[in-house]
Coordinates of C-alpha atoms in Angstrom, one line a residue:
M1 CA 0.0 0.0 0.1
T2 CA 1.5 3.4 -0.9
T3 CA 1.2 5.9 1.9
R4 CA 1.4 9.7 1.5
R5 CA 5.0 9.6 2.8
S6 CA 6.2 6.9 0.3
F7 CA 4.4 8.6 -2.6
I8 CA 6.2 11.9 -1.8
K9 CA 9.6 10.1 -1.4
G10 CA 8.9 8.1 -4.8
C11 CA 8.0 11.4 -6.6
A12 CA 11.0 13.0 -5.2
G13 CA 13.3 10.3 -6.7
L14 CA 11.1 10.1 -9.8
A15 CA 10.1 6.6 -9.1
C16 CA 6.5 7.5 -10.1
A17 CA 7.9 8.2 -13.7
C18 CA 7.8 4.4 -14.7
W19 CA 4.0 3.8 -13.9
F20 CA 3.3 7.5 -15.2
G21 CA 4.8 6.8 -18.5
S22 CA 3.2 3.5 -18.8
A23 CA -0.2 4.9 -17.8
L24 CA -0.1 7.3 -20.6
D25 CA 1.6 4.8 -23.2
F26 CA -1.4 3.4 -25.1
T27 CA -1.7 3.6 -28.9
A28 CA -4.5 3.4 -31.5
K29 CA -4.5 0.1 -33.7
G30 CA -6.9 -0.6 -36.4
G31 CA -9.2 2.1 -35.2
E32 CA -9.4 0.7 -31.7
V33 CA -7.5 2.2 -28.7
D34 CA -5.6 -0.5 -26.6
K35 CA -6.6 -0.5 -23.0
K36 CA -4.3 1.4 -20.8
P37 CA -2.4 -0.7 -18.3
E38 CA -4.2 -1.1 -15.0
I39 CA -3.0 1.0 -12.2
N40 CA -4.0 0.9 -8.6
R41 CA -6.1 3.5 -6.9
D42 CA -3.0 5.2 -5.3
E43 CA -1.4 5.5 -8.6
A44 CA -4.5 6.8 -10.4
F45 CA -4.7 9.5 -7.6
A46 CA -1.0 10.3 -8.0
L47 CA -1.4 10.6 -11.9
Q48 CA -4.4 12.8 -11.6
W49 CA -2.6 15.0 -8.9
I50 CA 0.4 15.6 -11.0
M51 CA -1.7 16.4 -14.1
E52 CA -3.9 18.8 -12.1
L53 CA -0.8 20.6 -10.8
L54 CA 0.7 21.0 -14.1
D55 CA -2.6 22.3 -15.6
S56 CA -3.0 24.6 -12.7
L57 CA 0.4 26.0 -13.0
D58 CA -0.4 26.8 -16.7
K59 CA -3.7 28.4 -16.0
N60 CA -3.0 30.5 -12.9
N61 CA -1.4 33.6 -14.8
L62 CA 1.9 33.2 -13.0
S63 CA 4.9 35.2 -14.4
D64 CA 7.5 33.2 -16.3
S65 CA 10.0 33.8 -13.4
Q66 CA 7.5 32.3 -11.0
L67 CA 7.0 29.3 -13.3
R68 CA 10.7 29.0 -13.7
S69 CA 11.3 29.2 -10.0
I70 CA 8.7 26.5 -9.1
V71 CA 9.4 24.0 -12.0
K72 CA 13.2 24.3 -12.8
S73 CA 14.4 22.7 -9.6
T74 CA 12.4 19.5 -10.5
S75 CA 15.0 18.6 -13.1
Q76 CA 17.2 17.3 -10.3
A77 CA 14.9 14.2 -10.2
H78 CA 15.4 13.5 -13.8
H79 CA 19.3 14.0 -13.4
D80 CA 19.2 11.4 -10.6
L81 CA 17.1 9.0 -12.6
L82 CA 19.6 9.1 -15.6
V83 CA 22.6 9.5 -13.4
V84 CA 23.6 12.4 -15.8
S85 CA 26.8 13.2 -13.7
E86 CA 28.1 9.6 -14.7
M87 CA 26.9 9.8 -18.3
V88 CA 28.6 13.1 -19.0
K89 CA 31.8 12.2 -17.0
P90 CA 33.8 11.3 -20.3
Y91 CA 33.0 14.7 -21.8
I92 CA 33.8 17.0 -18.8
G93 CA 36.1 19.8 -20.2
K94 CA 35.4 18.5 -23.7
P95 CA 32.4 20.3 -24.9
T96 CA 33.2 19.7 -28.6
E97 CA 33.2 16.0 -28.0
F98 CA 30.0 16.1 -26.0
I99 CA 28.3 18.0 -28.9
E100 CA 29.4 15.2 -31.3
F101 CA 27.9 12.8 -28.7
L102 CA 24.6 14.7 -28.8
Q103 CA 24.5 14.7 -32.6
N104 CA 25.6 11.0 -33.2
A105 CA 23.8 9.3 -30.2
W106 CA 20.8 11.4 -29.6
G107 CA 20.2 13.0 -33.2
W108 CA 20.3 16.5 -31.8
I109 CA 21.3 19.3 -34.1
V110 CA 23.9 21.7 -32.3
K111 CA 25.3 25.0 -33.7
D112 CA 28.0 26.6 -31.7
D113 CA 28.5 30.3 -32.1
I114 CA 32.0 30.6 -30.4
T115 CA 32.1 34.3 -30.8
S116 CA 29.0 34.9 -28.7
R117 CA 29.5 31.8 -26.5
L118 CA 26.0 30.4 -27.5
L119 CA 24.9 27.0 -28.5
V120 CA 21.6 26.5 -30.4
V121 CA 20.6 23.0 -29.5
D122 CA 17.7 21.3 -31.3
E123 CA 16.3 18.0 -29.9
N124 CA 15.2 17.3 -33.5
K125 CA 12.2 15.2 -32.5
P126 CA 8.4 15.9 -32.9
V127 CA 7.6 14.7 -29.4
C128 CA 8.2 15.9 -25.8
V129 CA 11.0 13.6 -24.4
C130 CA 9.9 14.2 -20.8
P131 CA 9.4 10.8 -19.1
L132 CA 6.4 12.3 -17.2
L133 CA 4.6 12.8 -20.6
K134 CA 5.9 9.6 -22.4
N135 CA 4.1 9.4 -25.7
S136 CA 1.3 11.6 -24.5
S137 CA 0.1 14.3 -26.8
D138 CA -3.5 15.0 -25.6
K139 CA -2.6 17.9 -23.3
L140 CA 0.2 20.5 -23.6
F141 CA 2.1 21.5 -20.3
P142 CA 4.3 24.4 -21.4
A143 CA 5.5 24.9 -17.6
L144 CA 7.4 21.5 -18.0
C145 CA 9.8 23.4 -20.3
Y146 CA 11.4 25.0 -17.2
C147 CA 12.2 21.6 -15.9
S148 CA 13.8 20.9 -19.3
E149 CA 15.9 24.2 -18.9
G150 CA 17.3 23.0 -15.6
F151 CA 18.1 19.5 -16.8
A152 CA 20.1 21.0 -19.9
E153 CA 21.7 23.6 -17.4
K154 CA 23.0 20.9 -15.2
M155 CA 24.2 18.6 -18.0
F156 CA 26.0 21.4 -19.9
S157 CA 27.3 22.9 -16.7
Y158 CA 29.0 19.7 -15.9
V159 CA 30.6 19.6 -19.3
Y160 CA 31.8 23.2 -19.5
E161 CA 32.9 22.9 -15.8
H162 CA 31.2 26.2 -14.8
P163 CA 27.6 27.3 -14.5
V164 CA 25.9 27.9 -17.9
E165 CA 22.5 29.5 -18.5
V166 CA 19.9 27.7 -20.7
T167 CA 16.6 28.9 -21.9
V168 CA 14.0 27.1 -23.9
A169 CA 13.6 29.0 -27.1
A170 CA 11.0 26.7 -28.6
S171 CA 9.4 23.5 -27.5
V172 CA 6.8 20.8 -28.6
Q173 CA 4.9 21.7 -25.3
R174 CA 4.6 25.2 -26.7
G175 CA 3.4 24.3 -30.1
A176 CA 6.8 24.1 -32.0
P177 CA 7.9 21.1 -34.2
S178 CA 10.7 20.3 -31.8
C179 CA 12.4 21.7 -28.5
I180 CA 15.3 24.0 -29.1
Y181 CA 17.4 25.4 -26.4
H182 CA 19.9 28.3 -26.1
V183 CA 22.8 27.5 -24.1
R184 CA 25.0 30.4 -23.0
Y185 CA 28.4 29.3 -21.9

């Protein structure tokens, strides 16, 4: 049985992403929709709670700086899930090699303007890659883009070995064909 305490601990560690993604991961086949996986009552509550929170964040006329402040820090959970510090370890101090990795392994398009110390990073995918919204396109949650900013900021800061500033210039959650970041290093 999931208690409130274990639910909060699980979400803090992003343990909820596994069932959250699978709960949203159902596809149309032959004109029929596959049944979504069964989730227990506590999981259904947590899923609805997160969706309501995201919806509320987007509807409550908060300023960009307020939304950014609330959502950006949540990126730590995704970093912990992927153990990003270990993943980028071979690229620390080697941004050119990291950019090659992003282009070759992840299919990203990266343009580096060395003069202005600006990377323009395009995820080059027509879907939001956030594990919370895995394969879901029913509803847009633009506030989640601030989590992506935090994720990219931490990742590139490891590589550049100093703090960088990342902003989402365009995103699928905001109606663009792919997610594009500006990384000021």
